[in-house]
mmCIF file of C-alpha atoms in Angstrom:
data_model
loop_
_atom_site.group_PDB
_atom_site.id
_atom_site.type_symbol
_atom_site.label_atom_id
_atom_site.label_comp_id
_atom_site.label_asym_id
_atom_site.label_seq_id
_atom_site.Cartn_x
_atom_site.Cartn_y
_atom_site.Cartn_z
ATOM 1 C CA MET A 144 0.199 0.127 0.256
ATOM 2 C CA ALA A 145 1.497 3.360 -1.184
ATOM 3 C CA THR A 146 1.167 6.331 1.586
ATOM 4 C CA THR A 147 0.934 10.030 1.342
ATOM 5 C CA GLY A 148 0.525 12.276 3.925
ATOM 6 C CA GLY A 149 -1.471 9.848 5.766
ATOM 7 C CA TYR A 150 -3.948 8.531 3.131
ATOM 8 C CA ARG A 151 -3.572 4.705 2.223
ATOM 9 C CA HIS A 152 -4.615 3.894 -1.340
ATOM 10 C CA PRO A 153 -4.501 0.632 -3.365
ATOM 11 C CA ARG A 154 -1.400 0.142 -5.366
ATOM 12 C CA GLY A 155 -1.231 1.210 -8.672
ATOM 13 C CA ALA A 156 -4.233 4.088 -7.863
ATOM 14 C CA PRO A 157 -3.350 7.576 -9.007
ATOM 15 C CA GLU A 158 -1.121 9.122 -5.877
ATOM 16 C CA PRO A 159 -2.849 12.083 -4.289
ATOM 17 C CA ILE A 160 -1.388 15.655 -3.963
ATOM 18 C CA PRO A 161 -1.764 18.232 -1.763
ATOM 19 C CA SER A 162 -4.552 20.918 -2.952
ATOM 20 C CA HIS A 163 -2.958 24.348 -4.561
ATOM 21 C CA ASN A 164 -6.838 25.599 -4.875
ATOM 22 C CA PRO A 165 -6.514 28.546 -2.425
ATOM 23 C CA HIS A 166 -10.258 27.972 -1.354
ATOM 24 C CA LEU A 167 -8.929 24.563 0.111
ATOM 25 C CA PRO A 168 -7.103 23.825 3.164
ATOM 26 C CA ARG A 169 -3.571 22.835 2.314
ATOM 27 C CA TRP A 170 -3.969 19.504 4.238
ATOM 28 C CA VAL A 171 -6.840 18.325 1.773
ATOM 29 C CA LEU A 172 -5.533 15.777 -0.672
ATOM 30 C CA VAL A 173 -6.684 15.609 -4.117
ATOM 31 C CA ASP A 174 -6.782 13.094 -7.037
ATOM 32 C CA PRO A 175 -5.208 14.541 -10.262
ATOM 33 C CA SER A 176 -7.021 11.939 -11.950
ATOM 34 C CA CYS A 177 -10.307 13.289 -11.262
ATOM 35 C CA ASP A 178 -11.454 15.894 -13.712
ATOM 36 C CA ASP A 179 -13.879 17.699 -10.710
ATOM 37 C CA GLY A 180 -10.250 18.181 -8.682
ATOM 38 C CA GLY A 181 -10.971 14.981 -6.840
ATOM 39 C CA MET A 182 -14.452 15.642 -6.068
ATOM 40 C CA THR A 183 -17.298 12.724 -5.875
ATOM 41 C CA GLY A 184 -20.296 13.008 -7.616
ATOM 42 C CA ASP A 185 -20.650 10.853 -10.009
ATOM 43 C CA SER A 186 -24.396 9.700 -10.543
ATOM 44 C CA GLY A 187 -23.517 6.707 -12.164
ATOM 45 C CA ASP A 188 -21.437 5.077 -9.239
ATOM 46 C CA PRO A 189 -23.280 1.676 -8.205
ATOM 47 C CA THR A 190 -22.163 2.109 -4.626
ATOM 48 C CA ARG A 191 -23.727 5.579 -4.064
ATOM 49 C CA ILE A 192 -26.589 5.969 -1.485
ATOM 50 C CA ASP A 193 -28.347 9.048 -1.888
ATOM 51 C CA GLY A 194 -30.060 11.402 0.057
ATOM 52 C CA ALA A 195 -28.684 10.676 3.628
ATOM 53 C CA VAL A 196 -29.128 13.401 5.915
ATOM 54 C CA ILE A 197 -25.916 14.021 7.755
ATOM 55 C CA LEU A 198 -24.720 15.711 10.665
ATOM 56 C CA VAL A 199 -21.108 17.325 10.190
ATOM 57 C CA VAL A 200 -19.609 18.464 13.147
ATOM 58 C CA GLU A 201 -16.649 20.475 12.781
ATOM 59 C CA ASP A 202 -15.638 23.807 14.473
ATOM 60 C CA ASP A 203 -12.849 24.807 11.459
ATOM 61 C CA PRO A 204 -15.269 26.518 8.905
ATOM 62 C CA HIS A 205 -13.005 25.612 5.474
ATOM 63 C CA ILE A 206 -13.337 22.315 6.586
ATOM 64 C CA ALA A 207 -16.832 22.295 7.453
ATOM 65 C CA ASP A 208 -17.592 23.726 4.169
ATOM 66 C CA LEU A 209 -15.429 21.451 2.115
ATOM 67 C CA LEU A 210 -17.120 18.532 3.775
ATOM 68 C CA ASP A 211 -20.493 19.872 2.804
ATOM 69 C CA LEU A 212 -19.550 20.344 -0.827
ATOM 70 C CA TYR A 213 -18.433 16.638 -1.095
ATOM 71 C CA LEU A 214 -21.530 15.378 0.709
ATOM 72 C CA ARG A 215 -23.738 17.260 -1.586
ATOM 73 C CA GLN A 216 -22.103 16.429 -4.604
ATOM 74 C CA ASP A 217 -22.758 12.639 -3.288
ATOM 75 C CA GLY A 218 -26.273 13.316 -3.156
ATOM 76 C CA HIS A 219 -26.624 13.629 0.770
ATOM 77 C CA ARG A 220 -28.001 16.501 2.754
ATOM 78 C CA PRO A 221 -25.834 17.967 5.516
ATOM 79 C CA TYR A 222 -26.169 19.847 8.442
ATOM 80 C CA LEU A 223 -23.131 21.681 9.888
ATOM 81 C CA ALA A 224 -22.768 22.289 13.691
ATOM 82 C CA GLY A 225 -19.160 24.120 15.069
ATOM 83 C CA SER A 226 -19.744 23.093 18.238
ATOM 84 C CA GLY A 227 -20.328 19.940 20.525
ATOM 85 C CA GLU A 228 -23.575 21.728 22.069
ATOM 86 C CA ARG A 229 -24.747 22.631 18.565
ATOM 87 C CA ALA A 230 -24.182 19.430 17.243
ATOM 88 C CA LEU A 231 -26.539 17.834 19.942
ATOM 89 C CA VAL A 232 -29.206 20.348 19.393
ATOM 90 C CA LEU A 233 -29.217 19.677 15.458
ATOM 91 C CA PHE A 234 -28.846 15.957 15.941
ATOM 92 C CA ALA A 235 -32.107 16.084 18.281
ATOM 93 C CA GLU A 236 -33.624 18.240 15.654
ATOM 94 C CA ARG A 237 -32.715 16.169 12.332
ATOM 95 C CA THR A 238 -32.156 12.732 13.184
ATOM 96 C CA PRO A 239 -29.418 12.012 10.622
ATOM 97 C CA GLU A 240 -28.331 8.855 9.591
ATOM 98 C CA LEU A 241 -24.832 9.430 9.935
ATOM 99 C CA VAL A 242 -22.673 11.204 11.913
ATOM 100 C CA LEU A 243 -18.960 12.940 10.736
ATOM 101 C CA LEU A 244 -17.566 14.178 14.368
ATOM 102 C CA ASP A 245 -14.393 16.032 14.503
ATOM 103 C CA LEU A 246 -12.765 15.165 17.948
ATOM 104 C CA GLY A 247 -11.132 18.675 19.012
ATOM 105 C CA LEU A 248 -14.030 20.653 19.226
ATOM 106 C CA PRO A 249 -14.309 23.852 21.467
ATOM 107 C CA GLY A 250 -16.247 24.243 24.547
ATOM 108 C CA GLY A 251 -17.564 22.239 27.305
ATOM 109 C CA ILE A 252 -18.432 19.072 24.714
ATOM 110 C CA ASP A 253 -15.296 17.988 23.044
ATOM 111 C CA GLY A 254 -15.838 14.993 20.086
ATOM 112 C CA LEU A 255 -15.818 12.166 22.328
ATOM 113 C CA GLU A 256 -18.081 13.470 24.732
ATOM 114 C CA ALA A 257 -20.827 14.434 21.907
ATOM 115 C CA CYS A 258 -20.093 10.867 20.736
ATOM 116 C CA ARG A 259 -20.754 9.488 24.430
ATOM 117 C CA ARG A 260 -24.220 11.576 24.548
ATOM 118 C CA ILE A 261 -25.129 10.572 20.967
ATOM 119 C CA ARG A 262 -24.653 7.015 21.656
ATOM 120 C CA ALA A 263 -26.506 6.991 24.841
ATOM 121 C CA THR A 264 -29.850 7.404 23.119
ATOM 122 C CA SER A 265 -28.996 6.276 19.306
ATOM 123 C CA ASP A 266 -27.017 3.687 17.530
ATOM 124 C CA VAL A 267 -26.641 5.963 14.639
ATOM 125 C CA PRO A 268 -23.306 5.635 12.943
ATOM 126 C CA ILE A 269 -20.545 7.725 13.675
ATOM 127 C CA ILE A 270 -17.110 8.435 11.220
ATOM 128 C CA MET A 271 -14.911 10.547 13.966
ATOM 129 C CA ILE A 272 -12.217 12.818 12.013
ATOM 130 C CA THR A 273 -9.164 13.943 14.017
ATOM 131 C CA ALA A 274 -5.907 15.317 13.397
ATOM 132 C CA ARG A 275 -4.618 13.496 16.220
ATOM 133 C CA ASP A 276 -3.025 9.706 14.996
ATOM 134 C CA ASP A 277 -2.834 8.267 18.464
ATOM 135 C CA GLU A 278 -4.099 4.475 19.000
ATOM 136 C CA VAL A 279 -5.445 5.377 22.134
ATOM 137 C CA ASP A 280 -7.804 8.180 20.576
ATOM 138 C CA ARG A 281 -8.976 5.466 18.387
ATOM 139 C CA ILE A 282 -9.920 2.974 20.790
ATOM 140 C CA VAL A 283 -11.128 5.119 22.943
ATOM 141 C CA GLY A 284 -13.402 6.191 20.349
ATOM 142 C CA PHE A 285 -14.421 2.832 19.269
ATOM 143 C CA GLU A 286 -15.221 2.062 22.867
ATOM 144 C CA LEU A 287 -17.446 5.209 22.645
ATOM 145 C CA GLY A 288 -19.496 3.283 19.685
ATOM 146 C CA ALA A 289 -17.588 5.107 16.674
ATOM 147 C CA ASP A 290 -17.749 3.279 13.717
ATOM 148 C CA ASP A 291 -14.644 4.760 11.773
ATOM 149 C CA TYR A 292 -11.921 6.836 12.114
ATOM 150 C CA VAL A 293 -10.377 9.209 9.531
ATOM 151 C CA ILE A 294 -7.377 11.247 10.094
ATOM 152 C CA LYS A 295 -6.392 14.365 8.566
ATOM 153 C CA PRO A 296 -4.623 14.710 6.292
ATOM 154 C CA PHE A 297 -7.331 12.786 4.422
ATOM 155 C CA SER A 298 -8.530 12.177 0.698
ATOM 156 C CA PRO A 299 -12.176 13.637 0.313
ATOM 157 C CA ARG A 300 -12.666 10.594 -2.175
ATOM 158 C CA GLU A 301 -11.642 8.062 0.546
ATOM 159 C CA LEU A 302 -14.107 9.882 3.005
ATOM 160 C CA MET A 303 -16.919 9.428 0.565
ATOM 161 C CA GLY A 304 -16.167 6.126 0.376
ATOM 162 C CA ARG A 305 -16.178 5.438 3.911
ATOM 163 C CA VAL A 306 -19.355 7.208 3.963
ATOM 164 C CA ARG A 307 -20.841 4.930 1.574
ATOM 165 C CA ALA A 308 -19.435 1.849 3.089
ATOM 166 C CA VAL A 309 -20.951 2.655 6.674
ATOM 167 C CA LEU A 310 -24.243 3.494 5.191
ATOM 168 C CA ARG A 311 -24.437 0.255 3.401
ATOM 169 C CA ARG A 312 -23.329 -1.579 7.268
ATOM 170 C CA SER A 313 -25.956 0.305 8.761
ATOM 171 C CA ALA A 314 -28.816 -0.949 6.418
ATOM 172 C CA ARG A 315 -27.561 -4.202 6.578
ATOM 173 C CA ALA A 316 -28.047 -4.284 10.088
ATOM 174 C CA GLY A 317 -31.680 -3.646 10.565
ATOM 175 C CA THR A 318 -32.614 -6.826 8.306
ATOM 176 C CA THR A 319 -33.922 -9.798 9.678
ATOM 177 C CA THR A 320 -31.482 -12.410 10.023
ATOM 178 C CA GLY A 321 -33.042 -15.773 10.757
ATOM 179 C CA PRO A 322 -34.397 -17.914 13.904
ATOM 180 C CA VAL A 323 -33.722 -18.451 17.511
ATOM 181 C CA VAL A 324 -30.524 -19.905 18.656
ATOM 182 C CA GLU A 325 -29.619 -20.585 22.757
ATOM 183 C CA PHE A 326 -26.132 -20.847 24.524
ATOM 184 C CA GLY A 327 -27.194 -21.660 28.261
ATOM 185 C CA GLY A 328 -29.044 -18.652 29.377
ATOM 186 C CA VAL A 329 -28.164 -16.587 26.364
ATOM 187 C CA ARG A 330 -31.151 -16.428 23.727
ATOM 188 C CA ILE A 331 -30.794 -14.765 20.291
ATOM 189 C CA ASP A 332 -33.541 -14.380 18.244
ATOM 190 C CA GLY A 333 -32.829 -13.666 14.657
ATOM 191 C CA GLU A 334 -36.563 -12.695 13.842
ATOM 192 C CA ARG A 335 -36.845 -10.131 15.903
ATOM 193 C CA LEU A 336 -33.401 -8.649 16.538
ATOM 194 C CA GLU A 337 -33.111 -9.187 20.136
ATOM 195 C CA VAL A 338 -30.956 -10.813 22.899
ATOM 196 C CA THR A 339 -32.002 -12.098 26.484
ATOM 197 C CA VAL A 340 -29.756 -13.235 29.096
ATOM 198 C CA ASP A 341 -31.903 -15.618 31.353
ATOM 199 C CA GLY A 342 -35.179 -13.810 30.164
ATOM 200 C CA VAL A 343 -33.798 -10.353 30.786
ATOM 201 C CA VAL A 344 -33.277 -8.171 26.920
ATOM 202 C CA ALA A 345 -29.563 -7.562 26.808
ATOM 203 C CA SER A 346 -29.346 -3.779 24.866
ATOM 204 C CA LEU A 347 -27.141 -4.475 22.116
ATOM 205 C CA ALA A 348 -26.315 -1.846 19.550
ATOM 206 C CA ALA A 349 -27.065 -2.910 15.794
ATOM 207 C CA ARG A 350 -23.779 -3.726 14.745
ATOM 208 C CA GLU A 351 -23.048 -5.598 17.925
ATOM 209 C CA PHE A 352 -26.069 -8.013 16.855
ATOM 210 C CA ALA A 353 -24.668 -8.102 13.141
ATOM 211 C CA LEU A 354 -21.442 -9.086 14.649
ATOM 212 C CA LEU A 355 -22.920 -11.741 16.901
ATOM 213 C CA TRP A 356 -25.123 -13.280 14.246
ATOM 214 C CA PHE A 357 -22.521 -13.920 11.935
ATOM 215 C CA LEU A 358 -20.628 -15.617 14.385
ATOM 216 C CA VAL A 359 -23.976 -17.972 15.230
ATOM 217 C CA GLU A 360 -23.906 -18.230 11.224
ATOM 218 C CA HIS A 361 -20.468 -19.857 11.732
ATOM 219 C CA VAL A 362 -20.588 -22.010 14.823
ATOM 220 C CA GLY A 363 -17.576 -23.770 15.397
ATOM 221 C CA ARG A 364 -15.129 -21.860 12.853
ATOM 222 C CA ALA A 365 -12.541 -19.542 13.684
ATOM 223 C CA LEU A 366 -12.841 -16.202 12.094
ATOM 224 C CA THR A 367 -10.483 -13.727 11.414
ATOM 225 C CA ARG A 368 -11.143 -9.863 12.164
ATOM 226 C CA ARG A 369 -11.705 -9.214 8.721
ATOM 227 C CA GLN A 370 -13.959 -11.859 7.683
ATOM 228 C CA ILE A 371 -16.246 -10.709 10.648
ATOM 229 C CA LEU A 372 -16.056 -7.023 9.620
ATOM 230 C CA ASP A 373 -16.838 -7.911 5.637
ATOM 231 C CA GLY A 374 -19.626 -10.828 7.186
ATOM 232 C CA ALA A 375 -21.163 -8.771 9.861
ATOM 233 C CA TRP A 376 -21.217 -5.128 8.345
ATOM 234 C CA GLY A 377 -20.543 -5.516 4.635
ATOM 235 C CA ASP A 378 -17.565 -6.710 2.117
ATOM 236 C CA GLY A 379 -14.662 -4.104 1.670
ATOM 237 C CA TRP A 380 -15.474 -2.445 4.886
ATOM 238 C CA ILE A 381 -13.040 0.407 5.202
ATOM 239 C CA GLY A 382 -11.343 1.004 8.597
ATOM 240 C CA ASP A 383 -9.286 -0.297 11.441
ATOM 241 C CA GLU A 384 -9.849 -3.887 12.005
ATOM 242 C CA ARG A 385 -9.248 -3.651 15.825
ATOM 243 C CA THR A 386 -12.889 -2.225 15.825
ATOM 244 C CA VAL A 387 -13.713 -5.907 16.068
ATOM 245 C CA ASP A 388 -11.989 -6.616 19.514
ATOM 246 C CA VAL A 389 -14.069 -3.637 20.808
ATOM 247 C CA HIS A 390 -17.374 -4.649 19.933
ATOM 248 C CA VAL A 391 -16.549 -8.332 21.085
ATOM 249 C CA ARG A 392 -15.632 -7.006 24.237
ATOM 250 C CA GLN A 393 -18.742 -5.350 24.691
ATOM 251 C CA VAL A 394 -20.905 -8.319 23.403
ATOM 252 C CA ARG A 395 -18.993 -10.183 26.113
ATOM 253 C CA ARG A 396 -19.894 -7.706 28.969
ATOM 254 C CA LYS A 397 -23.338 -7.604 28.028
ATOM 255 C CA LEU A 398 -23.850 -11.630 27.420
ATOM 256 C CA GLY A 399 -21.803 -13.034 30.373
ATOM 257 C CA ASP A 400 -19.748 -15.998 30.480
ATOM 258 C CA ASP A 401 -22.887 -18.390 29.142
ATOM 259 C CA LEU A 402 -21.928 -17.417 25.474
ATOM 260 C CA PRO A 403 -19.256 -19.503 24.637
ATOM 261 C CA LEU A 404 -17.184 -16.599 22.257
ATOM 262 C CA ALA A 405 -13.534 -17.920 22.493
ATOM 263 C CA THR A 406 -10.633 -15.539 21.359
ATOM 264 C CA VAL A 407 -8.264 -17.613 18.850
ATOM 265 C CA ARG A 408 -4.947 -16.555 19.144
ATOM 266 C CA GLY A 409 -3.126 -15.332 15.743
ATOM 267 C CA VAL A 410 -6.634 -15.723 14.202
ATOM 268 C CA GLY A 411 -9.615 -13.754 15.671
ATOM 269 C CA TYR A 412 -12.551 -15.283 17.294
ATOM 270 C CA ARG A 413 -14.727 -18.377 17.157
ATOM 271 C CA LEU A 414 -18.062 -19.103 18.751
ATOM 272 C CA ASP A 415 -18.396 -22.942 20.020
#
């Protein structure tokens, strides 16, 4: 994989270059092979998901305007918030289908706190955007419920790809899966999309249920993190495979020891 300014792209793909457009921040990476300067918006793209309401939480007006432009070109309906406080207000008013959330927000509610508050009441997908390339920040973000993590500088085309992937994954998570299976006191109902532990409903997020059901469908088989990501949340999932570890930890915490979910050293996980 070739790397430019923190942006990873497939071998052989056109090399992104820093933008020289005076209206764009210098850190934005632009694909020179794209006639529109690297912006998306090709209506013939079969992977495009139109019309999603997206909340953009970014305090830098230049970056916010840029994200607004790319999202609109890709057919989405963005709403902009410059602070955590404003983000929570807009989230309640607009009920977005996706949140792009900057970590470094001013005021009393930073990105992590905004993520925590949103996740307390909603399972909406969240993509965190930050200038901090710190593994601890990524892990904390995933533990708070973030779906993906983008580090500045980023390619707008890559970000739009991540937006599409997360929206597809979210749509799949709400579909009916199958019958009822039981592991001790853990009862997993694929028709109702519900899990109970000793008769008490366990509050699993949609992503956690999708991960659990994929393991159920492959019971007894050792699965890699990549297999789990692609199988549970959609082929070609873009992001850090470590998010599987975070969600597995959450599932184990919520369902307890009756769930026979084993860690396969050097491979991934297996439901026995």
